[in-house]
Short mmCIF file of C-alpha atoms in Angstrom, two decimals:
data_model
loop_
_atom_site.label_atom_id
_atom_site.label_comp_id
_atom_site.label_asym_id
_atom_site.label_seq_id
_atom_site.Cartn_x
_atom_site.Cartn_y
_atom_site.Cartn_z
CA MET A 1 0.00 0.00 0.00
CA ASN A 2 2.88 2.34 0.81
CA VAL A 3 4.33 1.75 -2.66
CA LEU A 4 1.08 2.79 -4.36
CA ASN A 5 0.71 5.87 -2.19
CA ILE A 6 4.27 6.95 -2.96
CA ALA A 7 3.71 6.27 -6.66
CA LEU A 8 0.53 8.37 -6.69
CA PHE A 9 2.27 11.20 -4.84
CA GLU A 10 5.18 11.16 -7.30
CA MET A 11 2.82 11.11 -10.29
CA LYS A 12 0.91 14.13 -8.99
CA LYS A 13 4.19 15.95 -8.42
CA ASP A 14 5.37 15.13 -11.96
CA LEU A 15 2.08 16.29 -13.47
CA ARG A 16 2.56 19.67 -11.80
CA ASP A 17 5.94 20.01 -13.51
CA ARG A 18 4.53 21.57 -16.67
CA ARG A 19 7.89 22.44 -18.19
CA THR A 20 9.02 18.84 -18.26
CA LEU A 21 5.67 17.62 -19.55
CA LEU A 22 5.69 20.24 -22.29
CA PHE A 23 9.20 19.19 -23.30
CA MET A 24 8.30 15.49 -23.41
CA LEU A 25 5.23 16.19 -25.53
CA ALA A 26 6.16 19.15 -27.72
CA PHE A 27 9.79 18.30 -28.48
CA PRO A 28 9.16 15.01 -30.34
CA ILE A 29 6.07 16.36 -32.12
CA VAL A 30 7.98 19.40 -33.40
CA LEU A 31 10.88 17.20 -34.52
CA ILE A 32 8.52 14.85 -36.36
CA LEU A 33 6.97 17.81 -38.15
CA ILE A 34 10.26 19.56 -39.03
CA LEU A 35 12.36 16.52 -40.00
CA GLY A 36 9.44 14.72 -41.63
CA THR A 37 8.67 17.75 -43.79
CA ALA A 38 12.21 18.85 -44.58
CA LEU A 39 13.52 15.39 -45.52
CA THR A 40 10.57 14.17 -47.56
CA ASN A 41 12.68 13.68 -50.70
CA ALA A 42 15.17 11.50 -48.84
CA PHE A 43 12.45 8.87 -48.41
CA HIS A 44 11.03 9.16 -51.92
CA THR A 45 12.03 6.09 -53.95
CA GLY A 46 10.26 6.97 -57.18
CA ILE A 47 11.98 8.27 -60.31
CA GLU A 48 10.41 10.83 -62.59
CA VAL A 49 11.29 10.60 -66.27
CA GLY A 50 11.15 13.80 -68.29
CA ASP A 51 10.18 14.24 -71.92
CA MET A 52 11.42 11.42 -74.14
CA LYS A 53 12.30 12.44 -77.70
CA LEU A 54 12.70 9.76 -80.38
CA LEU A 55 14.25 10.66 -83.73
CA VAL A 56 13.02 8.26 -86.44
CA SER A 57 14.33 7.50 -89.91
CA ASN A 58 11.68 5.34 -91.57
CA THR A 59 12.59 3.93 -95.01
CA ALA A 60 10.35 0.84 -94.88
CA GLN A 61 8.58 -0.08 -98.12
CA SER A 62 6.20 -2.71 -96.67
CA GLU A 63 2.69 -1.30 -96.47
CA GLN A 64 1.87 -3.59 -93.53
CA LEU A 65 4.94 -2.39 -91.59
CA LYS A 66 4.14 1.24 -92.39
CA SER A 67 0.54 0.82 -91.20
CA ASN A 68 1.52 -0.96 -88.01
CA TRP A 69 4.30 1.52 -87.29
CA ASN A 70 1.97 4.50 -87.66
CA ALA A 71 -0.48 2.96 -85.20
CA PHE A 72 2.39 2.18 -82.81
CA ALA A 73 3.77 5.73 -83.14
CA GLN A 74 0.38 7.18 -82.14
CA ALA A 75 0.22 4.85 -79.15
CA ILE A 76 3.65 5.71 -77.74
CA GLY A 77 2.93 9.38 -78.39
CA LYS A 78 0.18 9.05 -75.77
CA GLU A 79 2.76 7.54 -73.39
CA GLY A 80 4.92 10.68 -73.46
CA VAL A 81 7.29 9.86 -76.31
CA GLU A 82 7.71 12.68 -78.81
CA LEU A 83 8.49 11.27 -82.30
CA THR A 84 10.37 13.41 -84.81
CA PRO A 85 10.93 12.28 -88.43
CA ALA A 86 14.60 12.58 -89.35
CA ALA A 87 15.44 14.98 -92.18
CA ASN A 88 17.62 13.71 -95.01
CA ASN A 89 20.62 15.80 -94.01
CA ILE A 90 20.58 14.99 -90.28
CA ASP A 91 22.98 12.61 -88.57
CA GLY A 92 20.77 10.83 -86.05
CA LYS A 93 23.61 9.29 -84.04
CA LYS A 94 25.32 12.65 -83.64
CA ALA A 95 22.03 14.31 -82.65
CA VAL A 96 21.62 11.75 -79.87
CA ALA A 97 25.26 12.16 -78.81
CA ASP A 98 24.69 15.92 -78.61
CA ASN A 99 21.74 15.23 -76.28
CA GLN A 100 19.20 16.69 -78.73
CA TYR A 101 17.15 13.48 -78.58
CA THR A 102 16.72 10.64 -76.14
CA ALA A 103 17.18 7.99 -78.83
CA TYR A 104 17.42 7.43 -82.58
CA ALA A 105 15.81 4.59 -84.54
CA GLU A 106 16.30 3.52 -88.17
CA ILE A 107 13.41 1.49 -89.58
CA ASP A 108 13.44 -0.44 -92.83
CA ASP A 109 12.08 -3.74 -94.14
CA ASN A 110 14.95 -5.64 -92.47
CA GLY A 111 14.12 -4.44 -88.93
CA ILE A 112 14.86 -1.66 -86.46
CA ARG A 113 18.28 -0.33 -85.51
CA PHE A 114 18.28 1.54 -82.22
CA TYR A 115 20.79 4.05 -80.82
CA GLY A 116 20.26 5.18 -77.24
CA SER A 117 21.62 8.11 -75.26
CA SER A 118 24.31 7.54 -72.65
CA ARG A 119 23.13 10.65 -70.78
CA GLU A 120 19.44 9.81 -70.49
CA THR A 121 19.76 6.11 -69.84
CA ILE A 122 16.37 5.64 -68.17
CA GLY A 123 14.36 7.26 -70.96
CA SER A 124 16.52 5.54 -73.58
CA ASN A 125 15.94 2.14 -71.98
CA ILE A 126 12.20 2.75 -71.84
CA ILE A 127 12.03 3.61 -75.55
CA GLN A 128 14.21 0.60 -76.36
CA GLY A 129 11.82 -1.63 -74.45
CA MET A 130 8.88 -0.20 -76.38
CA LEU A 131 10.56 -0.78 -79.75
CA THR A 132 11.65 -4.27 -78.76
CA SER A 133 8.08 -5.10 -77.76
CA PHE A 134 6.77 -3.77 -81.07
CA ALA A 135 9.36 -5.70 -83.11
CA ASP A 136 8.72 -8.97 -81.26
CA LYS A 137 4.97 -8.72 -81.66
CA TYR A 138 5.24 -7.67 -85.30
CA ASN A 139 7.46 -10.67 -86.09
CA LEU A 140 5.06 -12.94 -84.22
CA ALA A 141 2.10 -11.51 -86.13
CA ALA A 142 3.93 -11.92 -89.44
CA ALA A 143 4.47 -15.58 -88.66
CA ALA A 144 0.90 -16.08 -87.45
CA VAL A 145 -0.76 -14.39 -90.43
CA GLN A 146 0.04 -17.36 -92.64
CA HIS A 147 -1.98 -19.71 -90.44
CA ASN A 148 -4.48 -17.64 -88.48
CA PRO A 149 -5.04 -14.02 -89.64
CA GLU A 150 -7.41 -13.25 -86.76
CA THR A 151 -4.72 -14.08 -84.22
CA ALA A 152 -2.27 -11.88 -86.11
CA HIS A 153 -4.63 -8.92 -85.97
CA ALA A 154 -5.09 -9.42 -82.22
CA ILE A 155 -1.32 -9.42 -81.69
CA ILE A 156 -0.87 -6.22 -83.69
CA ALA A 157 -3.74 -4.54 -81.85
CA ALA A 158 -2.13 -5.41 -78.52
CA SER A 159 1.23 -4.00 -79.62
CA THR A 160 -0.28 -0.67 -80.63
CA SER A 161 -2.53 -0.06 -77.63
CA ALA A 162 -1.58 2.74 -75.25
CA GLY A 163 -0.69 1.81 -71.71
CA SER A 164 0.72 -1.62 -72.55
CA PHE A 165 4.41 -0.75 -72.79
CA VAL A 166 5.62 0.21 -69.32
CA GLN A 167 3.99 -1.38 -66.30
CA GLU A 168 5.24 -0.68 -62.80
CA SER A 169 5.00 -3.43 -60.23
CA SER A 170 6.36 -4.08 -56.77
CA LEU A 171 6.39 -6.99 -54.38
CA ASP A 172 4.87 -4.78 -51.68
CA PRO A 173 4.57 -1.21 -52.95
CA ASP A 174 2.93 0.29 -49.86
CA ARG A 175 5.24 -1.20 -47.23
CA GLN A 176 7.86 1.53 -47.19
CA PRO A 177 7.95 4.29 -44.57
CA GLY A 178 7.66 7.89 -45.66
CA SER A 179 9.54 10.64 -43.87
CA ILE A 180 6.70 11.30 -41.42
CA ASP A 181 6.29 7.57 -40.76
CA TYR A 182 10.00 7.12 -40.10
CA TYR A 183 10.42 10.10 -37.80
CA ALA A 184 7.24 9.31 -35.89
CA ILE A 185 8.89 6.04 -34.88
CA ALA A 186 12.41 7.44 -34.42
CA GLU A 187 11.39 10.44 -32.30
CA SER A 188 9.04 8.36 -30.16
CA THR A 189 11.81 5.93 -29.27
CA MET A 190 14.20 8.84 -28.72
CA ILE A 191 11.93 10.68 -26.30
CA ALA A 192 11.23 7.38 -24.55
CA PHE A 193 14.92 7.14 -23.77
CA TYR A 194 14.93 10.74 -22.53
CA ALA A 195 13.12 9.35 -19.48
CA CYS A 196 16.57 8.56 -18.08
CA MET A 197 17.18 12.30 -17.61
CA SER A 198 14.30 12.78 -15.20
CA ALA A 199 14.86 9.37 -13.60
CA SER A 200 18.40 10.35 -12.59
CA TRP A 201 16.81 12.92 -10.25
CA LEU A 202 14.47 10.52 -8.48
CA ILE A 203 16.92 9.98 -5.63
CA ARG A 204 19.36 12.82 -6.28
CA GLY A 205 16.48 15.27 -6.10
CA GLU A 206 15.70 14.22 -2.56
CA VAL A 207 19.33 14.77 -1.59
CA LYS A 208 19.41 18.19 -3.28
CA ARG A 209 16.19 19.25 -1.56
CA LYS A 210 17.51 18.06 1.82
CA THR A 211 14.57 15.67 2.22
CA ALA A 212 16.56 12.44 1.94
CA LEU A 213 17.16 12.24 5.71
CA ARG A 214 13.47 12.76 6.43
CA LEU A 215 12.58 9.96 4.04
CA ALA A 216 15.18 7.67 5.62
CA ALA A 217 13.68 8.37 9.05
CA ALA A 218 10.09 7.81 7.90
CA PRO A 219 8.37 4.52 8.83
CA VAL A 220 8.61 3.39 5.20
CA GLY A 221 11.24 1.07 3.83
CA LYS A 222 13.81 2.31 1.33
CA LEU A 223 12.78 -0.28 -1.22
CA ALA A 224 9.12 0.83 -0.99
CA ILE A 225 10.15 4.42 -1.66
CA PHE A 226 12.40 3.27 -4.47
CA ALA A 227 9.70 1.09 -6.05
CA GLY A 228 7.09 3.85 -5.81
CA LYS A 229 9.35 6.36 -7.51
CA VAL A 230 10.27 3.92 -10.31
CA ILE A 231 6.63 3.02 -10.95
CA ALA A 232 5.56 6.68 -11.04
CA SER A 233 8.38 7.77 -13.35
CA THR A 234 7.77 4.85 -15.73
CA ILE A 235 4.03 5.47 -15.93
CA ILE A 236 4.29 9.25 -16.44
CA ASN A 237 6.95 8.94 -19.16
CA PHE A 238 5.05 6.15 -20.88
CA LEU A 239 1.89 8.24 -20.93
CA CYS A 240 3.85 11.01 -22.67
CA ILE A 241 5.08 8.52 -25.28
CA LEU A 242 1.54 7.22 -25.69
CA ALA A 243 0.31 10.76 -26.37
CA VAL A 244 3.08 11.35 -28.93
CA VAL A 245 2.29 8.11 -30.77
CA LEU A 246 -1.45 8.81 -30.91
CA PHE A 247 -0.88 12.42 -31.97
CA SER A 248 1.43 11.39 -34.81
CA LYS A 249 -1.00 8.68 -35.87
CA TYR A 250 -4.16 10.75 -36.00
CA VAL A 251 -2.80 14.24 -36.74
CA PHE A 252 0.22 13.50 -38.96
CA ASN A 253 -1.29 10.27 -40.33
CA ALA A 254 1.88 8.35 -39.48
CA ASN A 255 1.70 4.63 -40.10
CA TRP A 256 1.95 2.66 -36.85
CA GLY A 257 0.71 -0.59 -38.35
CA ASP A 258 -1.94 -3.00 -37.15
CA HIS A 259 -0.27 -4.16 -33.94
CA LEU A 260 -0.43 -1.16 -31.62
CA GLY A 261 -0.48 -3.40 -28.55
CA TYR A 262 2.97 -4.76 -29.35
CA VAL A 263 4.17 -1.26 -30.24
CA PHE A 264 3.12 0.09 -26.84
CA LEU A 265 4.59 -2.94 -25.05
CA LEU A 266 7.98 -2.39 -26.67
CA LEU A 267 7.92 1.34 -25.94
CA PHE A 268 6.95 0.62 -22.32
CA THR A 269 9.98 -1.64 -21.87
CA GLU A 270 12.18 1.04 -23.42
CA VAL A 271 10.87 3.60 -20.93
CA LEU A 272 11.53 1.10 -18.12
CA LEU A 273 15.07 0.62 -19.46
CA ALA A 274 15.60 4.39 -19.61
CA VAL A 275 14.34 4.93 -16.04
CA SER A 276 16.53 2.14 -14.66
CA PHE A 277 19.53 3.39 -16.65
CA GLY A 278 19.07 6.91 -15.27
CA LEU A 279 18.94 5.60 -11.71
CA GLY A 280 21.97 3.41 -12.27
CA VAL A 281 24.09 6.25 -13.65
CA ALA A 282 23.02 8.46 -10.73
CA PHE A 283 24.43 5.86 -8.32
CA LEU A 284 27.58 5.23 -10.36
CA PHE A 285 28.66 8.87 -10.68
CA LYS A 286 28.61 11.83 -8.35
CA GLY A 287 27.52 15.44 -8.68
CA ASP A 288 27.44 17.15 -12.05
CA ALA A 289 29.20 14.21 -13.69
CA VAL A 290 25.82 12.46 -13.79
CA ASN A 291 24.34 15.18 -16.02
CA ALA A 292 27.35 15.15 -18.34
CA VAL A 293 27.38 11.37 -18.74
CA MET A 294 23.63 11.27 -19.25
CA MET A 295 23.55 14.01 -21.86
CA ILE A 296 26.48 12.60 -23.84
CA PHE A 297 25.09 9.07 -23.86
CA VAL A 298 21.57 10.13 -24.81
CA GLN A 299 22.76 12.32 -27.68
CA VAL A 300 25.19 9.73 -29.03
CA ALA A 301 22.61 6.95 -28.70
CA SER A 302 20.06 9.14 -30.51
CA MET A 303 22.42 10.00 -33.35
CA ILE A 304 23.71 6.48 -34.02
CA GLY A 305 20.29 5.00 -33.32
CA GLY A 306 18.63 6.81 -36.23
CA ALA A 307 16.76 9.61 -34.44
CA TYR A 308 18.05 12.28 -36.82
CA PHE A 309 18.84 10.32 -40.00
CA PRO A 310 18.35 6.69 -41.11
CA VAL A 311 21.21 4.32 -40.31
CA ASP A 312 19.81 1.18 -41.92
CA GLU A 313 22.72 0.93 -44.36
CA ALA A 314 25.41 1.64 -41.77
CA SER A 315 28.36 -0.73 -41.98
CA GLY A 316 31.89 -1.11 -40.69
CA VAL A 317 32.86 0.57 -37.45
CA PHE A 318 29.88 2.94 -37.47
CA GLY A 319 27.50 0.01 -38.02
CA ALA A 320 29.02 -1.89 -35.10
CA ILE A 321 28.75 1.16 -32.83
CA ALA A 322 25.16 1.80 -33.96
CA ASN A 323 24.15 -1.70 -32.88
CA ILE A 324 24.80 -0.88 -29.22
CA SER A 325 22.19 1.89 -29.19
CA PRO A 326 18.90 0.88 -27.54
CA LEU A 327 17.16 3.19 -30.01
CA ARG A 328 18.55 1.18 -32.92
CA TRP A 329 17.13 -2.04 -31.45
CA ALA A 330 13.73 -0.45 -30.91
CA ASN A 331 13.58 1.25 -34.32
CA GLU A 332 14.49 -1.90 -36.25
CA ALA A 333 12.01 -4.01 -34.28
CA LEU A 334 9.21 -1.50 -34.83
CA MET A 335 9.98 -1.23 -38.56
CA ASN A 336 9.82 -5.01 -38.93
CA LEU A 337 6.64 -5.15 -36.90
CA ILE A 338 4.85 -2.34 -38.75
CA TYR A 339 5.98 -2.99 -42.31
CA ASN A 340 6.65 -6.74 -42.33
CA HIS A 341 4.13 -7.87 -39.70
CA ASP A 342 7.02 -9.65 -38.00
CA LEU A 343 5.72 -10.18 -34.48
CA GLN A 344 8.80 -12.18 -33.56
CA ALA A 345 11.02 -9.14 -34.11
CA VAL A 346 9.76 -7.34 -31.01
CA PHE A 347 10.16 -10.12 -28.44
CA PRO A 348 14.02 -10.19 -28.35
CA VAL A 349 14.07 -6.39 -27.92
CA ILE A 350 11.41 -6.52 -25.21
CA GLY A 351 13.37 -9.25 -23.43
CA LEU A 352 16.67 -7.38 -23.76
CA ASN A 353 15.17 -4.12 -22.50
CA THR A 354 13.60 -5.88 -19.52
CA ALA A 355 16.77 -7.79 -18.66
CA ILE A 356 18.98 -4.68 -18.73
CA ALA A 357 16.39 -2.75 -16.72
CA ALA A 358 16.25 -5.52 -14.13
CA ALA A 359 20.05 -5.52 -13.86
CA PHE A 360 20.19 -1.75 -13.25
CA LEU A 361 17.30 -1.82 -10.79
CA THR A 362 18.91 -4.69 -8.86
CA PHE A 363 22.19 -2.80 -8.70
CA VAL A 364 20.45 0.33 -7.40
CA ALA A 365 18.37 -1.60 -4.85
CA ILE A 366 21.45 -3.37 -3.44
CA THR A 367 23.42 -0.12 -3.31
CA MET A 368 20.57 1.65 -1.49
CA ARG A 369 20.33 -1.07 1.16
CA LYS A 370 24.04 -0.72 1.94
CA ARG A 371 23.75 3.02 2.48
CA GLU A 372 22.51 4.52 5.72
CA ALA A 373 20.79 7.30 3.81
CA PHE A 374 19.85 7.88 0.20
#
């Protein structure tokens, strides 16, 4: 009962600290908005192709080839390819080399000769694919016309229909985070770890305020006081994280997936890890050294953990260092959970967070019992 009373008292005291609450709520939301808006292009995987210009020298004498080519030319014109007939005195290869056209094609009764641009490789490859498709279907139709003219007409019609040349497909096109999605996750895990800053003052604050001796003399055990403070700090910080997640989900439309229960469970264990880490550092170091160690570790862990920029492709020494950041563990697990529906990805991180938190809390509890006062 004493533990609950202490926890409630600490929670009420924390709720009255409006500056800290404002920081825990406003700081991550502002970062999500600024970084998510400013770095939108960094998360855009699409490629836009500009105008594609095809220079054509058509000397074919076959009426069937001329007819089919004209229909094909109209179709690719609707797809954004601008066809220009080559004048007699123009050198098509040189015009392409001078970047006047995306590609150059010579058409006669023997086939199509294609010359692409080395500067506009994407557009050149697209046009080449279109011409290859036309040539293959024309040859197939020419072979089929001798046996089944109706089939030949169907093949030609398919080769000259707009929208049949370039088709975009993806194994899972919607399962990639945008900038807002990424930073909603990254800033939530970052601010969850910021709980260690306030947790470092749970016991030190009593010493600074000269109330530690009064607490030690009170008819309440040290471990009850310690447990009450840990419970209160964990709950208050987790509620702040919960508010940030829900705000980003419903205001910024960030994608948090279909497994919010597992998301909140992982974030709760990260808050517990942060609180226990803050207490542990406060007992390992003295005075202002605690603040310095805490600030340095939090900022380094945030940077290498992906709070400010993605570190998915990190390798070598930086990749090895990044793997020790609790934020990196949490971010990777949440990405796999949200975008791959990998429920198994969160359990190792939850277990690791809980184990490290238990180790720190055990260390602090043993150290407190050996001291006469806090």
